[in-house]
Short mmCIF file of C-alpha atoms and ligand atoms in Angstrom, two decimals:
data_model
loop_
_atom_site.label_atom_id
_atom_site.label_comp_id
_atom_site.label_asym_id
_atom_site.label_seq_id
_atom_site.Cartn_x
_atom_site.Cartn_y
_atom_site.Cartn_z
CA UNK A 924 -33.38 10.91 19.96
CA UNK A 925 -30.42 8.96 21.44
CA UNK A 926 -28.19 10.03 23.90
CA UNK A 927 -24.85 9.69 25.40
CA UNK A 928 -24.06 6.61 26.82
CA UNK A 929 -27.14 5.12 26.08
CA UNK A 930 -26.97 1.45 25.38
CA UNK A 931 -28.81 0.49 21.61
CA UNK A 932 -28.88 -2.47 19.64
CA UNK A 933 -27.78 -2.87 15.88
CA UNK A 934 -27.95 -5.28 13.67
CA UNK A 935 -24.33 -4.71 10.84
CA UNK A 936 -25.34 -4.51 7.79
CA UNK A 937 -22.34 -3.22 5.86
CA UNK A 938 -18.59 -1.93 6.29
CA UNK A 939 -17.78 2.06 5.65
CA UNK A 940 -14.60 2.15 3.56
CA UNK A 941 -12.45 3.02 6.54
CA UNK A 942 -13.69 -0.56 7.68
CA UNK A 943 -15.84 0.32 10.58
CA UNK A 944 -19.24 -1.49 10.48
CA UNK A 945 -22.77 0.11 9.61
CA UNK A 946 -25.75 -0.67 11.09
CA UNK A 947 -29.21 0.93 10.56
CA UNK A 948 -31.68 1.92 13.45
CA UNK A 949 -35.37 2.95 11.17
CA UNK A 950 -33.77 5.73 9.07
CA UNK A 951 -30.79 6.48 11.45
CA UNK A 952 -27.44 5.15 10.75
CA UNK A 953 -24.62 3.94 13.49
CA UNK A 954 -20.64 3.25 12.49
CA UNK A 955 -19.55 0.83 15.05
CA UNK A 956 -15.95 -0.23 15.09
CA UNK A 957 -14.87 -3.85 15.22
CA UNK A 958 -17.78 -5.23 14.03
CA UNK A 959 -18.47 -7.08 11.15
CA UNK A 960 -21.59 -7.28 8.93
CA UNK A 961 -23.94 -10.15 10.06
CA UNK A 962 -23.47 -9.52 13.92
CA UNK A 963 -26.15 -8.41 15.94
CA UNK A 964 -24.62 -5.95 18.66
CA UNK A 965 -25.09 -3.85 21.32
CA UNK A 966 -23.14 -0.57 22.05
CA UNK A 967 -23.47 2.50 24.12
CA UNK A 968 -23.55 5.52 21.88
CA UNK A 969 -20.68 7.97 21.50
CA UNK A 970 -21.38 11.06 19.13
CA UNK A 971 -24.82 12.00 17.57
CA UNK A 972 -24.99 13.80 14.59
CA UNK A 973 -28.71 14.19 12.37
CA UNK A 974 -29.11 11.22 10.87
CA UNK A 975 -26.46 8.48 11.96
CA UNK A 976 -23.55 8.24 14.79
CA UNK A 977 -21.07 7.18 16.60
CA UNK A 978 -21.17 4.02 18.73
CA UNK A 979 -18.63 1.86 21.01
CA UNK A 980 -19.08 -2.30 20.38
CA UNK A 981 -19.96 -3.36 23.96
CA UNK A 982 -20.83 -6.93 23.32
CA UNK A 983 -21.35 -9.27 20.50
CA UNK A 984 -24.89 -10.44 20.68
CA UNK A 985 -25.15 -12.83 17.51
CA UNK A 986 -21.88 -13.08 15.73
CA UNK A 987 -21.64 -12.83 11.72
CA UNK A 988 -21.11 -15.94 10.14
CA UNK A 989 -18.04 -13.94 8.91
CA UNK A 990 -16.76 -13.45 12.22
CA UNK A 991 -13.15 -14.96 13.31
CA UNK A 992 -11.17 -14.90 16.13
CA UNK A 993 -8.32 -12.40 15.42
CA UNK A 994 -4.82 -14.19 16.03
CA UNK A 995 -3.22 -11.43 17.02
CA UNK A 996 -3.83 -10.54 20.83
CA UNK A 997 -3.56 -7.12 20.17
CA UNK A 998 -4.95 -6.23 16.62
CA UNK A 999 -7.73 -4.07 18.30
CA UNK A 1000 -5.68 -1.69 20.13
CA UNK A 1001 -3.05 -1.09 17.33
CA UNK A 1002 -6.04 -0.89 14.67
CA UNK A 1003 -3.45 -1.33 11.84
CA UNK A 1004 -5.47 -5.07 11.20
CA UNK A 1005 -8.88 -3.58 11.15
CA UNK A 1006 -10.23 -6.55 9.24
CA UNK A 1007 -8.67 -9.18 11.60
CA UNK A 1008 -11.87 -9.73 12.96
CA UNK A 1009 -13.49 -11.28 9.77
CA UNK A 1010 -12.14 -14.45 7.56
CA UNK A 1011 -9.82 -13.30 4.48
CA UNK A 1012 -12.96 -14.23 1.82
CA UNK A 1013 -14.96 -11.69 3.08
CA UNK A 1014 -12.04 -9.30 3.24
CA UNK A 1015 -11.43 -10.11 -0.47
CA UNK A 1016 -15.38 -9.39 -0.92
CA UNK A 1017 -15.40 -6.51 1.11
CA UNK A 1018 -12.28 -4.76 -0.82
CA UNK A 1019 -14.08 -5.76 -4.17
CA UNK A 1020 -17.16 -4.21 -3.33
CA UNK A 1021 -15.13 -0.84 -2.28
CA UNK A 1022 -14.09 -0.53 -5.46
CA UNK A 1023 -17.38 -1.19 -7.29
CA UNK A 1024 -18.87 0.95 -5.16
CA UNK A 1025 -16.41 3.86 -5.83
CA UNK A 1026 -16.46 3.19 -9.44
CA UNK A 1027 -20.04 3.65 -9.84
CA UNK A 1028 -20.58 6.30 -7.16
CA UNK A 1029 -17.59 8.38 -8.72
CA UNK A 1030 -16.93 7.20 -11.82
CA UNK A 1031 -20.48 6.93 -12.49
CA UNK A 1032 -19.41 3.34 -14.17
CA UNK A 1033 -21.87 0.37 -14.69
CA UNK A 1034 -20.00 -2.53 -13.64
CA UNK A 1035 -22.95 -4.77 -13.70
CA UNK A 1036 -24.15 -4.28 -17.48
CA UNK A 1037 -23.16 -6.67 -20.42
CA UNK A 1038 -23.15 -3.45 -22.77
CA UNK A 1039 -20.41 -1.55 -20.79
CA UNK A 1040 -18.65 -4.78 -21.28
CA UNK A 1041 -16.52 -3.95 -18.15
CA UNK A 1042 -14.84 -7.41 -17.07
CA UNK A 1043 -14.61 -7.00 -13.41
CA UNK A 1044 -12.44 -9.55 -11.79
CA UNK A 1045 -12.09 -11.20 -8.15
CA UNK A 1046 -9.57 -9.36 -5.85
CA UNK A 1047 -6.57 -11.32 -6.31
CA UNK A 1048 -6.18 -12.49 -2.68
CA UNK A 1049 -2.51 -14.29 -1.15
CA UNK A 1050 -2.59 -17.92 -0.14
CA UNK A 1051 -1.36 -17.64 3.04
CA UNK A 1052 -2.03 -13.94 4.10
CA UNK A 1053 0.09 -13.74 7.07
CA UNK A 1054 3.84 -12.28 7.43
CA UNK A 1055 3.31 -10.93 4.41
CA UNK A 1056 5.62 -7.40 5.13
CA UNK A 1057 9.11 -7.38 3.95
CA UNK A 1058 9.55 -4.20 6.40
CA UNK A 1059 8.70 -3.53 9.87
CA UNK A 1060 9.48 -0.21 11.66
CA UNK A 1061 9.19 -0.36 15.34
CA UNK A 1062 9.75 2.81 17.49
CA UNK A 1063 11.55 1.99 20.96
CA UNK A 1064 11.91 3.57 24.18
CA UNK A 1065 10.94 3.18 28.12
CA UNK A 1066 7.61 2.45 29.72
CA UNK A 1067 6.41 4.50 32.76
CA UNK A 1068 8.59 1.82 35.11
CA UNK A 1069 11.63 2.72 33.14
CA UNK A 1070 11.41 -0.61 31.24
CA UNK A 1071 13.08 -0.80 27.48
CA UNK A 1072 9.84 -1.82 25.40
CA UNK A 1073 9.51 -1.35 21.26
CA UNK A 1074 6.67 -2.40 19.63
CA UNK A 1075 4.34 0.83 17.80
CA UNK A 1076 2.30 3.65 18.58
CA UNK A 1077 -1.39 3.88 20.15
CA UNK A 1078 -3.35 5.33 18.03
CA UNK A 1079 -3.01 9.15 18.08
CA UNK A 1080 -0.16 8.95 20.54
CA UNK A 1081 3.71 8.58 21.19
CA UNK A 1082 3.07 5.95 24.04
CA UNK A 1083 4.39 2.73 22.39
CA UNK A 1084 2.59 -0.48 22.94
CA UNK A 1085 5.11 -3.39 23.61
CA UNK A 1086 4.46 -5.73 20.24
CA UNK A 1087 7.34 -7.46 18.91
CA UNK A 1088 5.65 -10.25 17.03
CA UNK A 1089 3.70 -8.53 14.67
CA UNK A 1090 2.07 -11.53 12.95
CA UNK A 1091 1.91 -9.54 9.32
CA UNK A 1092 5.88 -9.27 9.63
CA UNK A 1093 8.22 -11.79 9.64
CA UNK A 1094 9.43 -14.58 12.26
CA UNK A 1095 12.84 -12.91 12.74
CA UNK A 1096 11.68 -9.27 13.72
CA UNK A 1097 11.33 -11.00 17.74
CA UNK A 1098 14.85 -11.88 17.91
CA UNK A 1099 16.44 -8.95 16.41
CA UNK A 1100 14.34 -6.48 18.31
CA UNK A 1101 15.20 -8.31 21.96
CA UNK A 1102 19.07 -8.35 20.29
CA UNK A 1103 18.63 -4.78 20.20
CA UNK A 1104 16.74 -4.16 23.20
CA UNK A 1105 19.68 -5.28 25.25
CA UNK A 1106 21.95 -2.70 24.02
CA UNK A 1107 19.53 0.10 24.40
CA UNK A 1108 20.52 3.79 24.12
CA UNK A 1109 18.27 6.61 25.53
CA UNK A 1110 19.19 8.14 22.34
CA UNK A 1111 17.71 5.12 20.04
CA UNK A 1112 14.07 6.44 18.41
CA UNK A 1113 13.35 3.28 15.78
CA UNK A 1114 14.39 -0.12 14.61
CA UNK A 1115 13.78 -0.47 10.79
CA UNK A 1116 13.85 -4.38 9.26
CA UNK A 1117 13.94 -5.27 5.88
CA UNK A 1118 14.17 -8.94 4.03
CA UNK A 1119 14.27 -9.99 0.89
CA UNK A 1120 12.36 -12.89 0.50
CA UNK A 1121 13.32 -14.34 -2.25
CA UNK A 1122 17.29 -13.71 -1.21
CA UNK A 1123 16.84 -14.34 2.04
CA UNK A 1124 18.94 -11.28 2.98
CA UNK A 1125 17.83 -9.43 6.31
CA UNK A 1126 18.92 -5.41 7.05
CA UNK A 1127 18.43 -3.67 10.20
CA UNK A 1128 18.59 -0.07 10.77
CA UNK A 1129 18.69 1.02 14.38
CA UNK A 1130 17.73 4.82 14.23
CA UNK A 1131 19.40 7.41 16.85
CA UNK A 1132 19.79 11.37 17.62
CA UNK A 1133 23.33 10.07 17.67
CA UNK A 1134 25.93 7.94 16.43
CA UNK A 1135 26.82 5.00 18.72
CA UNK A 1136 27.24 1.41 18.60
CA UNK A 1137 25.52 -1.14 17.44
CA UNK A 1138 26.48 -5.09 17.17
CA UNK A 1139 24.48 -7.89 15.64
CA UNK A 1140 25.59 -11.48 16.56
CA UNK A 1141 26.52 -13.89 13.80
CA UNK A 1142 23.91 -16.04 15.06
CA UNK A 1143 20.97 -13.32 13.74
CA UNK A 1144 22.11 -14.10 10.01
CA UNK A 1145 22.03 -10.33 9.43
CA UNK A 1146 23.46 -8.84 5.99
CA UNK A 1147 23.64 -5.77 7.12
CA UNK A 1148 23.35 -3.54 10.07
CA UNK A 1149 23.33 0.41 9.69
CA UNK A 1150 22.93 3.10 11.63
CA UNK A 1151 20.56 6.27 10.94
CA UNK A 1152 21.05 9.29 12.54
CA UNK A 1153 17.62 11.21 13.26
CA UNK A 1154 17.89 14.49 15.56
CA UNK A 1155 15.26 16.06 14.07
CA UNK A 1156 12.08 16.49 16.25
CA UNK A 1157 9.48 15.41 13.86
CA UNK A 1158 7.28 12.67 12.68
CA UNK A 1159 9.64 11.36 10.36
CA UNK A 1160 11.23 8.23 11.20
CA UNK A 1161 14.38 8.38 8.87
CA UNK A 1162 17.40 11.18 8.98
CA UNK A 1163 19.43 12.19 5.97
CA UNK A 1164 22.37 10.74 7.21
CA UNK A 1165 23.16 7.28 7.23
CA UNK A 1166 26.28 5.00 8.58
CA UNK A 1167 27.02 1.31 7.55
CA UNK A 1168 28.16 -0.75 10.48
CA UNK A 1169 28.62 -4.23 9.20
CA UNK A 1170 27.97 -5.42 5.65
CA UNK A 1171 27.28 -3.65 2.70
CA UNK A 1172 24.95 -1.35 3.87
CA UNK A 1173 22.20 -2.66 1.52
CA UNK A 1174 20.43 -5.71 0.46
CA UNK A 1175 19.02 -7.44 -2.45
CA UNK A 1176 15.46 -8.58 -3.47
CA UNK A 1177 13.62 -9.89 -6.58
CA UNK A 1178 10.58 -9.48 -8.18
CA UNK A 1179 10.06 -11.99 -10.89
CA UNK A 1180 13.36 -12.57 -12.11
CA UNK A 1181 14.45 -8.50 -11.95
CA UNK A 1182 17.01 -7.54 -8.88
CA UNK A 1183 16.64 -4.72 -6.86
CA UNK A 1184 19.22 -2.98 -4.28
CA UNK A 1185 17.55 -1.90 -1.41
CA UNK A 1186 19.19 0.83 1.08
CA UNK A 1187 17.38 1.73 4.54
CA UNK A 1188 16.10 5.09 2.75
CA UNK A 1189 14.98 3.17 -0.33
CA UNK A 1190 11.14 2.80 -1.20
CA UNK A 1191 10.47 -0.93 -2.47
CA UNK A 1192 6.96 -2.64 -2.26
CA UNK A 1193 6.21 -4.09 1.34
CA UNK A 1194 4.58 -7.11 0.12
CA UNK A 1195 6.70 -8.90 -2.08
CA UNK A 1196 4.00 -11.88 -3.05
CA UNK A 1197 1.44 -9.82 -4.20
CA UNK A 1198 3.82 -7.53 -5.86
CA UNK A 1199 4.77 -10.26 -8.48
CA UNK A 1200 1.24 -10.26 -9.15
CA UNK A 1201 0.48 -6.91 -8.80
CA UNK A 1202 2.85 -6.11 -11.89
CA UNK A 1203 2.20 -9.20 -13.84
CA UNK A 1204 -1.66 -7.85 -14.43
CA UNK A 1205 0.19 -4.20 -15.12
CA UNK A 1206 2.53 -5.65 -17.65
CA UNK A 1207 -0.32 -8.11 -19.35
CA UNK A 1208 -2.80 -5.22 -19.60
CA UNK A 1209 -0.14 -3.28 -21.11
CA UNK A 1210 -0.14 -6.01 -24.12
CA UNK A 1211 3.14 -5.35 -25.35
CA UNK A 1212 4.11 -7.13 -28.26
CA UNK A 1213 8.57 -5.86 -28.30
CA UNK A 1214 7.67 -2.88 -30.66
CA UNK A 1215 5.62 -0.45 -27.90
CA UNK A 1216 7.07 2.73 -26.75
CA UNK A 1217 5.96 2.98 -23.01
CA UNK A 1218 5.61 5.80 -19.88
CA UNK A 1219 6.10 4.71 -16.70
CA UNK A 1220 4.69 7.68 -14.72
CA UNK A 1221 5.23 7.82 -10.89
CA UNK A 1222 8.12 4.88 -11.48
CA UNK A 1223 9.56 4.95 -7.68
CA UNK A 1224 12.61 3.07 -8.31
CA UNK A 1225 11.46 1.72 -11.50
CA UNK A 1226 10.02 -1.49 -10.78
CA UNK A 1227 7.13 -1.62 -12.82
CA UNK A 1228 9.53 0.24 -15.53
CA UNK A 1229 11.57 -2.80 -15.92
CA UNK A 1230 8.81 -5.21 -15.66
CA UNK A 1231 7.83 -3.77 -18.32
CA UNK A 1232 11.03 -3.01 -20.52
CA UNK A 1233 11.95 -6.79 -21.30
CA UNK A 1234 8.31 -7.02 -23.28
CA UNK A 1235 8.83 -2.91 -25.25
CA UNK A 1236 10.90 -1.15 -27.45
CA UNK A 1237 11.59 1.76 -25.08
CA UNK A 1238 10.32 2.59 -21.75
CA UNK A 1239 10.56 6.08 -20.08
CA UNK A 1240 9.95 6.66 -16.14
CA UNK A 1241 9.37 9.73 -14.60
CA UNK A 1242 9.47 10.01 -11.07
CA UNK A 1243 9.71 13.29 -8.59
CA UNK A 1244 12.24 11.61 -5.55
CA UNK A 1245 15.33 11.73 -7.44
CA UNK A 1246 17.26 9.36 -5.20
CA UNK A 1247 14.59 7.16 -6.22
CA UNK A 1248 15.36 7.43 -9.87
CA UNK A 1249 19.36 6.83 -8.81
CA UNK A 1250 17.99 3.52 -8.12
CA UNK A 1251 16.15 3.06 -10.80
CA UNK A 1252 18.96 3.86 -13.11
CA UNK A 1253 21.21 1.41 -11.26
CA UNK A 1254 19.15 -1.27 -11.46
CA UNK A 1255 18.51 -1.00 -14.87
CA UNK A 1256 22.24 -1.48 -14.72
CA UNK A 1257 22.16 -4.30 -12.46
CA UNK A 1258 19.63 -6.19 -14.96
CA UNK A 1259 21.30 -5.48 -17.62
CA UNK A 1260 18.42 -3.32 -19.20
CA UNK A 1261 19.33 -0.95 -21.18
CA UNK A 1262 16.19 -0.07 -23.04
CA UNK A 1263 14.88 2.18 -20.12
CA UNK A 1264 15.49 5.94 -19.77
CA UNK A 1265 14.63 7.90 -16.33
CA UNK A 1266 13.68 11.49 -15.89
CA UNK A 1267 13.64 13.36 -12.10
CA UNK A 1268 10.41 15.81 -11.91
CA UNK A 1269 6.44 16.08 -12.15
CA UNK A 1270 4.90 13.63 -14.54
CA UNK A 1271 2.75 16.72 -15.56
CA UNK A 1272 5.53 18.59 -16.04
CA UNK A 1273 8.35 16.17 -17.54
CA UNK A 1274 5.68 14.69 -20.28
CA UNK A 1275 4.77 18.21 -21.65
CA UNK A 1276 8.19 18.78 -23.04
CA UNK A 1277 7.89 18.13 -26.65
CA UNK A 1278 11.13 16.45 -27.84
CA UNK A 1279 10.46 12.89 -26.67
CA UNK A 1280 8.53 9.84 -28.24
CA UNK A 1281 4.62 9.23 -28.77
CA UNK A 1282 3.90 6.31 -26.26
CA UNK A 1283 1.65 3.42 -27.55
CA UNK A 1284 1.32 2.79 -23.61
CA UNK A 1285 0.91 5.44 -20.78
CA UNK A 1286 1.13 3.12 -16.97
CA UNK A 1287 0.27 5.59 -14.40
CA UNK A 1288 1.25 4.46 -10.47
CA UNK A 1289 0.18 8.00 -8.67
CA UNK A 1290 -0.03 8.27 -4.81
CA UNK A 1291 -3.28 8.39 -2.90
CA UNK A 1292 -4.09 11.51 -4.21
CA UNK A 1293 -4.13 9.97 -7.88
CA UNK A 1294 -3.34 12.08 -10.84
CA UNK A 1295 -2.55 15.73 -11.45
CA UNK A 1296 -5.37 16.93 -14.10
CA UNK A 1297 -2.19 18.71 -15.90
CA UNK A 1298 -1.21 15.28 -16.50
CA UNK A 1299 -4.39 13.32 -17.34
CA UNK A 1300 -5.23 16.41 -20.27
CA UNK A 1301 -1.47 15.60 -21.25
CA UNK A 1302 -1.98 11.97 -21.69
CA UNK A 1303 -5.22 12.69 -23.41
CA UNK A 1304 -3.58 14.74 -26.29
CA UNK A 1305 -0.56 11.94 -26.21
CA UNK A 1306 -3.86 8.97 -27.46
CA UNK A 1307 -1.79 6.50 -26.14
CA UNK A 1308 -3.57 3.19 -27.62
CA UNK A 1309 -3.79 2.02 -23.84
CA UNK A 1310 -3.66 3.37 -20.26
CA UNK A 1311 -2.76 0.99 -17.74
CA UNK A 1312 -3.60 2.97 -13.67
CA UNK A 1313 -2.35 1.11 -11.10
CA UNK A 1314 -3.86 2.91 -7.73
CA UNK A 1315 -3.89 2.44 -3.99
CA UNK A 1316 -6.96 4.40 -3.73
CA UNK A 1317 -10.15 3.62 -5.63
CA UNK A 1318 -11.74 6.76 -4.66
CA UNK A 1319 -9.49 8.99 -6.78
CA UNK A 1320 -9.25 6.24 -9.31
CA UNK A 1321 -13.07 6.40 -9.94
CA UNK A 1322 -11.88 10.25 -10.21
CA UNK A 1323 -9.47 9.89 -12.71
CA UNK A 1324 -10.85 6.89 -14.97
CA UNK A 1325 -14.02 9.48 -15.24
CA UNK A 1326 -11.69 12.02 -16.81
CA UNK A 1327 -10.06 9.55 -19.19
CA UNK A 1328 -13.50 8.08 -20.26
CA UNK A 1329 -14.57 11.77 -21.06
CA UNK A 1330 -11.62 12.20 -23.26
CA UNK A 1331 -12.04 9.18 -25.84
CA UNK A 1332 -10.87 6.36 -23.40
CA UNK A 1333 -13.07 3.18 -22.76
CA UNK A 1334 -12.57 1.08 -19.52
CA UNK A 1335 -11.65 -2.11 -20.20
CA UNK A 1336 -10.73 -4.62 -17.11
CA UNK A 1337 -10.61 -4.23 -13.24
CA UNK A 1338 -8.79 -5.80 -11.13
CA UNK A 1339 -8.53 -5.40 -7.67
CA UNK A 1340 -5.27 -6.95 -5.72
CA UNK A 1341 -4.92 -7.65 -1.81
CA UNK A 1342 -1.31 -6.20 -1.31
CA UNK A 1343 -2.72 -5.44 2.52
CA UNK A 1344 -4.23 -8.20 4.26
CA UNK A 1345 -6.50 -7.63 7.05
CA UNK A 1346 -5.99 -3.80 6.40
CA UNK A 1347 -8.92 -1.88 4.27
CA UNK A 1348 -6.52 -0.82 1.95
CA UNK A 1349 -6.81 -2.39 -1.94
CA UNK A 1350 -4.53 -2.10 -4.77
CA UNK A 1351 -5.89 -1.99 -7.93
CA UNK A 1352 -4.97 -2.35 -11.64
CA UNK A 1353 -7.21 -1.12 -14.71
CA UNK A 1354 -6.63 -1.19 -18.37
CA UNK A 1355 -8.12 1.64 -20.36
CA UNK A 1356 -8.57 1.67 -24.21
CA UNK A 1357 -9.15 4.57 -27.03
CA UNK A 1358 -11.84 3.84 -28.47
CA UNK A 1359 -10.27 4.32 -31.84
CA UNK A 1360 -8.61 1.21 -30.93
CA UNK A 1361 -9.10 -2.16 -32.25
CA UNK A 1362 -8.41 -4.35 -29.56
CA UNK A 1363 -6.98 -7.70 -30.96
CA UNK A 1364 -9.06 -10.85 -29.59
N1 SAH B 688 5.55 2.58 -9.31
C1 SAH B 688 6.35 2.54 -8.12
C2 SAH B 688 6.05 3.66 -7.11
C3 SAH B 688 4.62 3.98 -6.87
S1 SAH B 688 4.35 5.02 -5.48
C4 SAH B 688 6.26 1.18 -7.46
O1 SAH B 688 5.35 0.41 -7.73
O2 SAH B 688 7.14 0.87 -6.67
C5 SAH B 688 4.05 6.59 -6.23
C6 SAH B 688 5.30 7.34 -6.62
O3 SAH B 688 4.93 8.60 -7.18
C7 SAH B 688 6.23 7.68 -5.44
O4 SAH B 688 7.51 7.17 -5.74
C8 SAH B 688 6.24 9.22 -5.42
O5 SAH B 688 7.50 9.75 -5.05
C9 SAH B 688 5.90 9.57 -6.85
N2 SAH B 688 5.29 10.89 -7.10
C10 SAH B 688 4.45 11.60 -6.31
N3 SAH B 688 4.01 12.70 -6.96
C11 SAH B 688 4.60 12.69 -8.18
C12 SAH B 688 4.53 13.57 -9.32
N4 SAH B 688 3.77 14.66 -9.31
N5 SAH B 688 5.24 13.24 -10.41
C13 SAH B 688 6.01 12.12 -10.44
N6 SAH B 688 6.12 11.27 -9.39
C14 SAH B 688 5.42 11.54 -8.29
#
């Protein structure tokens, strides 16, 4: 049996979903983090359990051919990059692969057979998958020698490590955070940054315990600056209350040729590339022809809503954050859509009322923890003609599509999208088909 400390060596063979390498030892099986399959390594063992454990990469005997240098200097101690450390194609495998693997482990789905006639596609990957984040939240504060530093959190701690090039964020995060730095405030707790990308406009939030000033120079470009009070003593970064300093207090952003407002409190997509493509393959599984009645359920602010309501008849979203629906309603407005209706509540509970509209189309966007069953047995007595489920996790997709398939639904298309470089996270977008339903060819 191993022990504590002891020094082994594994060859990777695989990466767990959380992206930690796997390698195997005769029937025993080790996670080793930072490690990429293809490297021989060795590591001194951490936690033993019956059949696999826990070990720390000491050295890099025979790298993977997969293996790059990470840019950034620090992605192993902040851990947000996990995948730094191998080249964006195998990333892009590596995320496809989690979803088969979920599919046909939960799902029970055969992606491989011609008879299932499951088309399976590529993860849609970003050309240049750097500086990719449209938001950057950095918490700021003093280091043991009193010095102002911002940059984020150690893992599992409130000790900030001083980062303030991120290199997933953009170029102008540096200058605005040493802007800020200089006018520190013991009672400053975060610095929020927003862009549009396709406007060009920048926001930055400074949040406090209390109100004080705040002064961007002209030279920063900055839309607007604003001010977020945050007293409370909890994990959440943002406060109820918030003051505009300079500008209008919000910005604007694009996707495709829709406009969005964006406050500090607002939720929009962090990665507005992969976003455009993200809701083309939702609106193009949807196959609207301009006669469809559509649900949007889990809208946010509506984005995929109004993607969707220049193609159908009607479209409903139903979302629970009702500021969020505020937003959606106004830019509905600010589009000039006026084909789109918004309800506030549960998508399990808003779609059971009876007085609204059979939808030809159900899109589903759900949070990690995918779909209420209260909704999918809704859904399932609405027969929508097609389901489009858009997911950040494919775990409780695999969950959900299972239920759906049970219920008269066949699965149609896959296709995973990289809205998270270098992170193990993948996006995903799936059409779903009654099988009453003739598909057109
Ligand atoms: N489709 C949007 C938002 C997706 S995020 C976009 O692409 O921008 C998932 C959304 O589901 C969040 O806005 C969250 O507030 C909402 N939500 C969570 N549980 C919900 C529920 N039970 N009913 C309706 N909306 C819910």
């Amino acid at each position: 049996m191993f022990s504590k400390n002891q020094t082994i060596e594994v060859k990777i063979v695989d990466l767990s979903h959380e992206g930690e390498g796997i390698g195997k030892s005769n029937a025993f099986t080790w996670f080793i983090k930072d490690t990429v399959p293809g490297d021989t390594v060795e590591a001194s063992v951490m936690k033993v359990k019956k059949t696999y454990g826990y070990a720390r990469l000491q050295k890099i005997i025979i790298p993977s051919p997969d293996r790059v240098k990470p840019l950034c200097p620090i992605a192993r101690a902040c851990g947000g990059c996990s995948l730094q450390d191998m080249n964006y194609e195998a990333q892009l495998e590596f995320k496809k692969n989690k979803v088969k693997n979920n599919l046909e482990r939960i799902g029970e789905f055969d992606l491989d057979s011609e008879d299932a006639g499951i088309e399976f596609f590529d993860t849609i990957g970003m050309d240049d998958p750097w500086r990719y984040r449209n938001k950057a939240q950095y918490p700021i504060g003093l280091d043991r020698n009193g010095n102002v530093i911002a940059g984020f959190y150690a893992m599992h701690s409130h000790n900030i490590i001083s980062c303030e090039d991120c290199l997933i964020g953009i170029k102008e995060n540096k200058a605005i955070i040493e802007c800020i730095k200089k006018q520190y405030d013991p009672s400053m707790r975060h610095i929020l940054i927003r862009k549009g990308f396709k406007t060009g406009q920048i926001m930055v939030c400074v949040v406090a315990s209390k109100k004080i000033k705040v002064v961007m120079p002209p030279e920063l470009g900055i839309t607007t600056t604003v001010l977020n009070i945050n007293d409370k003593d909890t994990n959440v970064i943002l406060g109820d209350k918030t003051i505009v300093l300079d500008g209008p207090g919000y910005i604007e952003d694009y996707i495709g040729n829709l406009k969005f407002r964006i406050s500090a409190q607002s939720f929009f997509q962090v990665n507005p590339v992969q976003v455009e493509k993200l809701y083309g393959k939702a609106v193009e599984f949807a196959g609207l022809t301009g006669c469809e009645t559509v649900w949007d359920l889990y809208c946010g602010i509506g984005t995929i809503t109004l993607s969707l309501a220049e193609k159908a008849k009607m479209v409903y979203g139903v979302e629970v954050v009702e500021p969020a629906i505020r937003d959606a309603e106004e830019n509905a407005g600010l589009n000039g859509i006026n084909n789109a209706r918004f309800y506030v509540g549960k998508a399990e509970e808003v779609i059971l009322r009876d007085d609204f509209e059979k939808p030809d189309v159900v899109v589903v966007d759900p949070p990690r923890k995918g779909c209420d069953e209260v909704c999918l047995d809704t859904i399932l007595k609405m027969k929508p003609d097609r389901i489009v489920y858009v997911s950040c996790d494919s775990a409780t997709l695999a969950r959900d599509l299972k239920i759906l398939c049970a219920g008269g639904y066949e699965l149609k298309k896959v296709q995973p999208v990289d809205m998270f470089p270098h992170t193990v996270h993948v996006e995903c977008v799936v059409l779903l088909s009654h099988i009453s339903c003739v598909e057109p060819k």
